[in-house]
Coordinates of C-alpha atoms in Angstrom, one line a residue:
Chain H
M225 CA 0.4 3.5 47.8
E226 CA 0.6 1.7 44.3
K227 CA -2.8 1.4 42.4
V228 CA -2.8 -0.9 39.5
K229 CA -5.9 -2.1 37.7
L230 CA -6.0 -4.1 34.1
F231 CA -9.1 -4.1 31.8
A232 CA -8.9 -7.2 30.2
T233 CA -11.1 -10.3 28.9
W234 CA -9.9 -13.6 29.4
S235 CA -8.8 -14.7 26.0
S236 CA -7.4 -11.5 24.6
P237 CA -3.6 -12.2 23.3
F238 CA -2.7 -8.7 23.6
V239 CA -4.2 -8.7 27.3
K240 CA -1.9 -11.9 28.2
R241 CA 1.2 -10.1 27.5
I242 CA 0.5 -7.8 30.4
V243 CA -0.7 -10.0 33.0
W244 CA 2.6 -12.0 32.3
A245 CA 4.8 -9.0 32.7
L246 CA 2.7 -7.9 36.0
K247 CA 3.3 -11.4 37.3
L248 CA 6.9 -11.3 36.6
K249 CA 7.5 -8.0 38.1
N250 CA 5.3 -9.1 41.4
I251 CA 3.0 -6.0 41.1
E252 CA 0.0 -6.5 42.5
Y253 CA -3.3 -5.6 40.6
E254 CA -6.9 -5.7 40.1
I255 CA -8.3 -7.2 37.1
I256 CA -11.6 -6.1 35.6
Y257 CA -13.1 -8.4 32.8
E258 CA -15.0 -6.7 30.1
D259 CA -17.9 -7.8 28.1
L260 CA -17.0 -6.5 24.8
A261 CA -20.5 -6.5 23.8
N262 CA -21.4 -4.4 26.5
K263 CA -18.3 -2.3 27.0
S264 CA -18.2 -0.4 30.6
P265 CA -18.3 3.2 30.7
E266 CA -14.7 2.9 32.7
L267 CA -13.2 1.0 29.4
L268 CA -14.7 4.0 27.1
K269 CA -13.4 6.7 29.3
Y270 CA -10.1 5.4 29.7
N271 CA -9.9 4.2 26.2
P272 CA -11.8 6.7 24.1
I273 CA -10.3 6.5 20.6
H274 CA -9.6 2.2 20.5
K275 CA -12.5 1.3 23.3
K276 CA -10.2 -1.7 23.4
V277 CA -8.6 -4.1 26.2
P278 CA -6.0 -4.1 27.6
V279 CA -6.0 -0.7 29.4
L280 CA -3.6 -0.4 32.5
V281 CA -4.6 2.1 35.0
H282 CA -1.8 3.2 37.1
N283 CA -2.8 5.4 40.1
E284 CA -6.1 6.6 38.1
I285 CA -3.9 7.2 34.8
P286 CA -4.9 5.0 31.7
I287 CA -2.1 3.7 29.6
C288 CA -3.3 1.9 26.4
E289 CA -1.7 -0.3 23.4
S290 CA -0.3 -3.4 24.9
L291 CA 3.2 -2.9 23.5
V292 CA 3.5 0.7 24.9
I293 CA 1.9 -0.6 28.5
L294 CA 4.7 -3.4 28.4
E295 CA 7.5 -0.9 27.8
Y296 CA 5.8 1.3 30.6
I297 CA 5.9 -1.4 33.2
D298 CA 9.4 -2.2 32.4
E299 CA 10.5 1.4 32.7
T300 CA 8.3 2.0 35.8
W301 CA 9.1 -1.3 37.8
K302 CA 12.6 -1.6 36.1
D303 CA 14.3 -3.4 39.1
A304 CA 12.4 -6.9 39.3
C305 CA 12.8 -8.8 36.1
P306 CA 13.8 -6.4 33.5
L307 CA 12.3 -7.2 30.1
L308 CA 13.9 -5.2 27.4
P309 CA 17.5 -5.2 27.4
K310 CA 19.6 -2.0 27.8
D311 CA 21.4 -1.7 24.3
P312 CA 20.0 0.5 21.8
L313 CA 20.5 -2.2 19.1
D314 CA 19.3 -5.2 20.8
K315 CA 16.3 -2.7 22.0
A316 CA 15.5 -1.8 18.3
N317 CA 15.3 -5.1 17.5
E318 CA 12.9 -6.5 19.9
R319 CA 10.8 -3.5 19.0
F320 CA 11.0 -4.1 15.1
W321 CA 10.0 -7.9 15.5
A322 CA 7.4 -7.4 18.1
K323 CA 5.5 -4.8 15.6
F324 CA 6.1 -7.6 12.8
G325 CA 4.3 -9.9 15.3
D326 CA 1.4 -7.6 15.8
E327 CA 1.0 -6.6 12.2
L328 CA 1.7 -9.6 10.2
V329 CA 2.0 -12.8 12.1
L330 CA -1.1 -12.3 14.4
P331 CA -3.8 -11.5 11.9
S332 CA -2.6 -13.9 9.7
F333 CA -2.6 -16.6 12.3
F334 CA -6.1 -15.7 13.7
G335 CA -7.4 -15.2 9.9
Y336 CA -6.6 -19.0 9.6
I337 CA -9.0 -19.6 12.1
M338 CA -11.7 -17.3 11.0
K339 CA -11.4 -17.1 7.5
Q340 CA -12.8 -19.2 4.8
G341 CA -11.8 -20.8 1.4
K342 CA -9.5 -18.8 -0.7
D343 CA -8.8 -16.1 2.1
Q344 CA -8.1 -18.8 4.6
E345 CA -5.5 -20.8 2.1
E346 CA -3.5 -17.2 2.2
A347 CA -3.5 -16.6 5.8
K348 CA -2.2 -20.1 6.0
E349 CA 0.8 -19.6 3.8
A350 CA 1.2 -15.8 5.3
T351 CA 1.5 -17.5 8.9
L352 CA 3.8 -20.3 7.8
T353 CA 6.1 -17.7 6.0
H354 CA 6.2 -15.4 8.4
L355 CA 6.6 -18.0 11.6
K356 CA 9.9 -19.5 9.5
R357 CA 11.3 -15.7 10.2
I358 CA 10.3 -16.4 14.1
E359 CA 12.1 -20.1 13.4
Q360 CA 15.3 -18.5 12.0
L361 CA 15.5 -15.7 14.9
L362 CA 15.7 -18.7 17.0
S363 CA 18.5 -20.3 15.4
E364 CA 21.2 -18.8 17.5
K365 CA 19.6 -18.0 20.9
E366 CA 17.3 -19.8 23.4
F367 CA 14.8 -17.4 23.7
L368 CA 13.5 -14.4 21.3
S369 CA 14.8 -11.9 23.6
G370 CA 18.4 -13.8 24.2
E371 CA 19.6 -16.1 26.7
S372 CA 16.8 -15.4 28.9
F373 CA 13.3 -14.6 28.2
G374 CA 12.2 -11.0 28.0
F375 CA 10.0 -8.4 26.1
L376 CA 10.1 -10.1 22.8
D377 CA 9.1 -13.6 24.3
L378 CA 6.1 -11.8 25.8
A379 CA 5.1 -10.1 22.8
F380 CA 5.0 -13.7 20.9
G381 CA 3.5 -15.3 23.8
W382 CA 0.5 -15.6 22.2
L383 CA 1.8 -17.9 19.8
A384 CA 2.8 -20.6 22.4
E385 CA -0.6 -20.3 23.9
N386 CA -3.0 -20.7 21.0
A387 CA -1.0 -22.9 18.7
R388 CA -2.5 -26.1 19.7
P389 CA -6.0 -24.7 19.8
L390 CA -5.5 -23.5 16.3
E391 CA -4.2 -26.7 15.4
V392 CA -7.2 -28.6 16.8
V393 CA -9.6 -26.2 15.3
T394 CA -8.3 -26.3 11.7
G395 CA -6.5 -29.9 11.7
L396 CA -3.3 -28.1 10.7
K397 CA -0.2 -29.3 12.3
L398 CA 1.1 -25.8 12.7
L399 CA 4.0 -26.1 14.7
D400 CA 5.4 -29.2 13.0
E401 CA 8.7 -30.4 14.8
N402 CA 10.6 -31.1 11.7
S403 CA 9.6 -27.7 10.0
F404 CA 9.9 -25.8 13.2
P405 CA 12.1 -27.1 15.7
N406 CA 13.4 -24.0 17.3
L407 CA 9.8 -22.6 17.7
C408 CA 8.9 -26.1 19.1
T409 CA 11.6 -25.8 21.8
W410 CA 10.8 -22.1 22.3
K411 CA 7.0 -22.7 23.1
D412 CA 8.0 -25.8 25.6
K413 CA 10.5 -23.6 27.6
F414 CA 8.3 -20.4 27.7
L415 CA 5.3 -22.4 28.8
E416 CA 7.6 -23.8 31.5
I417 CA 8.1 -20.2 33.2
P418 CA 6.3 -20.5 36.4
A419 CA 4.6 -17.0 35.9
I420 CA 3.6 -18.0 32.5
K421 CA 2.2 -21.7 33.6
E422 CA 0.3 -20.3 36.5
S423 CA -2.0 -17.9 34.2
W424 CA -1.8 -20.5 31.3
P425 CA -5.5 -20.5 30.3
D426 CA -7.8 -23.7 29.5
Q427 CA -6.9 -24.7 26.3
E428 CA -10.3 -26.7 25.8
T429 CA -12.3 -23.2 26.8
L430 CA -10.0 -21.7 23.7
I431 CA -10.6 -24.6 21.3
L432 CA -14.4 -24.2 22.2
K433 CA -14.2 -20.7 21.5
Y434 CA -12.5 -20.8 18.3
Q435 CA -14.8 -23.5 17.1
E436 CA -17.6 -21.1 17.8
I437 CA -16.4 -18.6 16.1
K438 CA -15.5 -20.8 12.9
E439 CA -18.7 -22.3 12.6
S440 CA -20.4 -18.8 12.9
K441 CA -18.5 -17.6 10.0
G442 CA -19.2 -20.9 7.8
K443 CA -22.9 -20.1 8.5
Chain J
M280 CA 34.4 6.3 13.4
E281 CA 30.7 6.6 12.9
K282 CA 29.3 5.3 9.4
V283 CA 25.8 6.4 9.3
K284 CA 23.5 5.6 6.0
L285 CA 19.9 6.4 5.3
F286 CA 17.7 4.5 2.7
A287 CA 15.5 6.7 1.4
T288 CA 12.9 8.4 -0.9
W289 CA 12.7 12.2 -1.3
S290 CA 8.7 12.3 -0.7
S291 CA 8.2 9.6 1.9
P292 CA 6.7 11.0 5.5
F293 CA 8.3 8.0 7.1
V294 CA 12.0 9.2 5.7
K295 CA 11.4 12.8 6.9
R296 CA 11.3 12.1 10.3
I297 CA 14.6 10.3 10.3
V298 CA 16.2 13.0 8.3
W299 CA 15.2 15.8 10.9
A300 CA 16.5 13.5 14.0
L301 CA 19.7 13.3 12.1
K302 CA 20.0 16.5 11.4
L303 CA 18.8 17.8 14.9
K304 CA 21.3 15.9 16.5
N305 CA 24.2 16.8 14.0
I306 CA 24.8 13.1 13.1
E307 CA 26.7 13.3 9.8
Y308 CA 25.1 10.5 7.2
E309 CA 25.1 9.5 3.7
I310 CA 21.5 9.5 2.1
I311 CA 20.7 6.8 -0.5
Y312 CA 17.9 7.7 -2.7
E313 CA 15.8 4.6 -3.8
D314 CA 13.2 4.2 -6.9
L315 CA 10.8 2.0 -5.3
A316 CA 9.9 0.7 -8.8
N317 CA 13.1 -0.6 -9.1
K318 CA 14.6 -1.4 -5.5
S319 CA 18.6 -1.9 -4.8
P320 CA 20.0 -5.2 -3.7
E321 CA 21.4 -3.0 -0.6
L322 CA 17.7 -2.3 0.4
L323 CA 16.4 -5.7 0.0
K324 CA 19.4 -7.2 1.9
Y325 CA 18.8 -4.8 4.7
N326 CA 15.0 -4.9 5.0
P327 CA 14.1 -8.4 3.4
I328 CA 10.6 -8.3 5.4
H329 CA 9.4 -4.9 4.5
K330 CA 11.3 -3.9 1.6
K331 CA 10.6 -0.2 2.3
V332 CA 12.1 2.8 3.3
P333 CA 13.7 4.3 5.7
V334 CA 16.5 2.0 6.4
L335 CA 19.0 3.1 8.7
V336 CA 22.5 1.4 8.2
H337 CA 24.7 2.3 11.4
N338 CA 28.1 0.7 11.1
E339 CA 27.0 -1.7 8.8
I340 CA 24.1 -2.7 11.1
P341 CA 20.5 -2.2 9.6
I342 CA 17.5 -0.8 11.6
C343 CA 14.3 -0.7 10.1
E344 CA 10.6 0.8 10.7
S345 CA 10.8 4.6 11.3
L346 CA 9.6 5.1 14.8
V347 CA 12.0 1.9 16.0
I348 CA 14.7 4.2 14.3
L349 CA 13.7 7.3 15.9
E350 CA 14.1 5.8 19.2
Y351 CA 17.2 4.1 18.3
I352 CA 18.9 7.5 17.0
D353 CA 17.3 9.4 20.4
E354 CA 19.2 6.7 22.6
T355 CA 22.4 6.0 20.8
W356 CA 23.1 9.7 20.6
K357 CA 21.6 10.6 23.6
D358 CA 23.3 14.0 24.7
A359 CA 22.2 16.0 21.7
C360 CA 18.9 17.2 21.5
P361 CA 16.6 14.4 23.7
L362 CA 13.8 13.7 21.6
L363 CA 11.5 11.5 24.0
P364 CA 10.9 12.4 27.8
K365 CA 12.4 10.4 30.6
D366 CA 9.4 9.8 32.4
P367 CA 7.6 6.5 31.7
L368 CA 4.3 8.1 31.5
D369 CA 5.1 10.7 29.2
K370 CA 7.0 8.4 27.0
A371 CA 4.1 5.8 26.9
N372 CA 2.0 9.0 25.9
E373 CA 4.2 10.1 23.1
R374 CA 4.4 6.4 21.7
F375 CA 0.7 5.9 22.1
W376 CA -0.1 9.1 20.0
A377 CA 2.8 8.4 17.4
K378 CA 1.1 4.7 16.7
F379 CA -2.3 6.6 16.3
G380 CA -0.6 8.7 14.0
D381 CA 1.0 6.1 11.7
E382 CA -2.1 3.7 12.1
L383 CA -5.1 5.9 11.5
V384 CA -4.4 9.7 10.8
L385 CA -1.6 9.1 8.2
P386 CA -4.0 6.3 6.0
S387 CA -6.9 8.5 6.2
F388 CA -4.8 11.8 5.0
F389 CA -3.4 9.9 2.0
G390 CA -6.6 8.2 1.6
Y391 CA -8.0 11.5 0.8
I392 CA -5.6 12.4 -1.6
M393 CA -5.7 8.9 -3.4
K394 CA -9.4 7.3 -2.9
Q395 CA -12.6 8.2 -4.9
G396 CA -16.5 8.9 -4.4
K397 CA -17.7 7.4 -1.1
D398 CA -14.1 6.1 0.0
Q399 CA -12.7 9.5 -0.2
E400 CA -15.6 11.0 1.7
E401 CA -15.0 8.4 4.3
A402 CA -11.5 9.1 4.4
K403 CA -11.9 12.9 4.8
E404 CA -14.5 12.5 7.7
A405 CA -11.8 10.1 9.3
T406 CA -9.2 12.6 8.8
L407 CA -11.0 15.5 10.6
T408 CA -12.0 13.2 13.3
H409 CA -8.5 12.1 14.0
L410 CA -7.0 15.8 13.6
K411 CA -9.5 17.1 16.1
R412 CA -7.9 14.6 18.7
I413 CA -4.8 15.9 18.0
E414 CA -6.2 19.7 18.1
Q415 CA -7.3 19.0 21.7
L416 CA -3.7 17.4 22.5
L417 CA -2.5 20.7 21.6
S418 CA -4.8 22.7 24.1
E419 CA -2.4 22.9 27.0
K420 CA 0.9 22.7 25.5
E421 CA 3.1 24.3 22.4
F422 CA 4.3 21.1 20.9
L423 CA 2.8 17.6 20.7
S424 CA 6.0 16.5 22.7
G425 CA 5.1 19.7 25.7
E426 CA 7.0 22.7 25.8
S427 CA 9.5 22.1 23.4
F428 CA 9.5 19.8 20.3
G429 CA 10.6 16.3 20.3
F430 CA 9.6 12.7 19.4
L431 CA 6.2 13.1 18.8
D432 CA 6.2 16.3 16.8
L433 CA 8.6 14.8 14.5
A434 CA 6.3 11.4 14.2
F435 CA 3.8 14.1 13.0
G436 CA 5.9 16.1 10.9
W437 CA 4.8 14.8 7.9
L438 CA 1.3 16.7 8.3
A439 CA 2.8 20.0 8.8
E440 CA 4.5 19.5 5.4
N441 CA 1.6 17.7 3.6
A442 CA -1.1 20.1 4.7
R443 CA -1.0 22.5 2.0
P444 CA -0.4 20.2 -0.8
L445 CA -3.4 18.1 0.1
E446 CA -5.3 21.1 0.5
V447 CA -4.6 22.2 -2.9
V448 CA -5.4 18.9 -4.5
T449 CA -8.3 18.3 -2.7
G450 CA -9.6 21.8 -2.8
L451 CA -10.4 21.1 1.0
K452 CA -9.4 23.7 3.4
L453 CA -8.0 21.0 5.9
L454 CA -6.2 23.2 8.8
D455 CA -8.9 25.5 8.9
E456 CA -7.9 28.1 11.6
N457 CA -11.2 28.2 13.2
S458 CA -11.6 24.6 13.5
F459 CA -8.2 23.6 13.9
P460 CA -6.6 26.7 15.9
N461 CA -3.7 24.8 17.7
L462 CA -2.9 22.7 14.6
C463 CA -2.1 25.9 12.6
T464 CA 0.0 27.6 15.4
W465 CA 1.8 24.0 15.9
K466 CA 2.4 23.9 12.0
D467 CA 4.2 27.3 11.9
K468 CA 6.2 26.7 14.7
F469 CA 7.2 23.4 13.6
L470 CA 8.3 24.5 10.2
E471 CA 10.2 27.4 11.7
I472 CA 12.8 25.0 13.8
P473 CA 16.1 25.5 11.7
A474 CA 16.4 21.9 11.0
I475 CA 13.0 21.1 9.7
K476 CA 13.0 24.6 7.4
E477 CA 16.3 23.4 5.8
S478 CA 14.9 20.0 4.7
W479 CA 11.4 21.1 3.8
P480 CA 10.6 19.8 0.4
D481 CA 9.6 21.6 -2.5
Q482 CA 5.8 22.1 -2.0
E483 CA 5.0 22.5 -6.0
T484 CA 6.8 19.4 -6.5
L485 CA 5.0 17.4 -3.9
I486 CA 1.4 18.9 -5.2
L487 CA 2.5 18.0 -8.7
K488 CA 3.5 14.3 -7.4
Y489 CA -0.2 14.1 -5.6
Q490 CA -1.6 15.6 -8.6
E491 CA -0.3 13.0 -10.8
I492 CA -1.5 10.3 -8.5
K493 CA -4.8 11.6 -8.1
E494 CA -5.2 11.7 -12.0
S495 CA -4.0 7.9 -12.7
K496 CA -6.5 7.0 -9.9
G497 CA -9.3 8.4 -11.6
K498 CA -8.6 6.7 -14.9

């Protein structure tokens, strides 16, 4: 009897990729929403080093770090909806770009919402430079993972979800159809995947959240 | 006919793990030493995003990011000296700790050599805190990867190589036998592995390098 729990917050881009993987693989799970201002003793016990969500707890054993969890899910429930390719080179490519996304694209993207003045301008430039790499990656394939969606699409799914909220909050047309035609098409296709669509968060609530953060930073 | 090239520098902790993996798996390769102050056109072509070593070029195709390369090597030449375990949970654990090493332990360790004053004191405290986690990890096994060495040992190998140079340069007894008995034993065993021993860099040259860096920061 499998017992799967996910420690989460509703808006974390790192959590969403795990939710999608669990849904895509039809894994039943219990979701526990954390208040990050008042973390539960369970979260602190399961992830004592980083004290962060997501944590996947499978039969009482915790697994932390979202890309590590994603590979764990793919290797443990390997028959339904495989996420990573079998070829070592294809796999290395997806891992490389997922790391690039988490280390460079995601911080500059959210930095653009959160920062002020010159720092914000730098975050904007960095975001656009990084997104051009992803645009290029999509020039010969429909999804980031290839002809069908996979690991790398889930790893970049936060971008599809957060592009419009960022655009509304900052007033910048980020995924402009002239500059990023491939990313625009990818975004639409990604959001049409049923498991993604059904867990699509309310865009207005995300916008409100970012507006509040932005205002609190501006004070 | 396999053709394997490694773009490297002699002292990079990220390069050494790749050298060890190639030696352990008996893979013939050509090593190209880069001058980081004057990077070669090949390095910039093969790693246009990060412009860093190591880059592994296998039959003309580049793979970047040292932990990604390590998994690629293990998956491509899988018969000789397997590095990662087969069990998804064991694998997730090794990946988690390798990421912890690169994101937290390594920066604080080298920060302790490079930084000054209060920043240096913070880096020292962080290094000791992180090393206690690794010490604990070794309380029930001989190697970080388990009963025999593997992926996680190679990922932390820089620590075995750089502990004494750091001690000499900073005057701190880092891997103290009373505080870190498991890590001390691990370090000795790790350095006894023939493939590691034969590529052991000259400790005095490392010490000189760190002393020069430290002095240039102090100016």
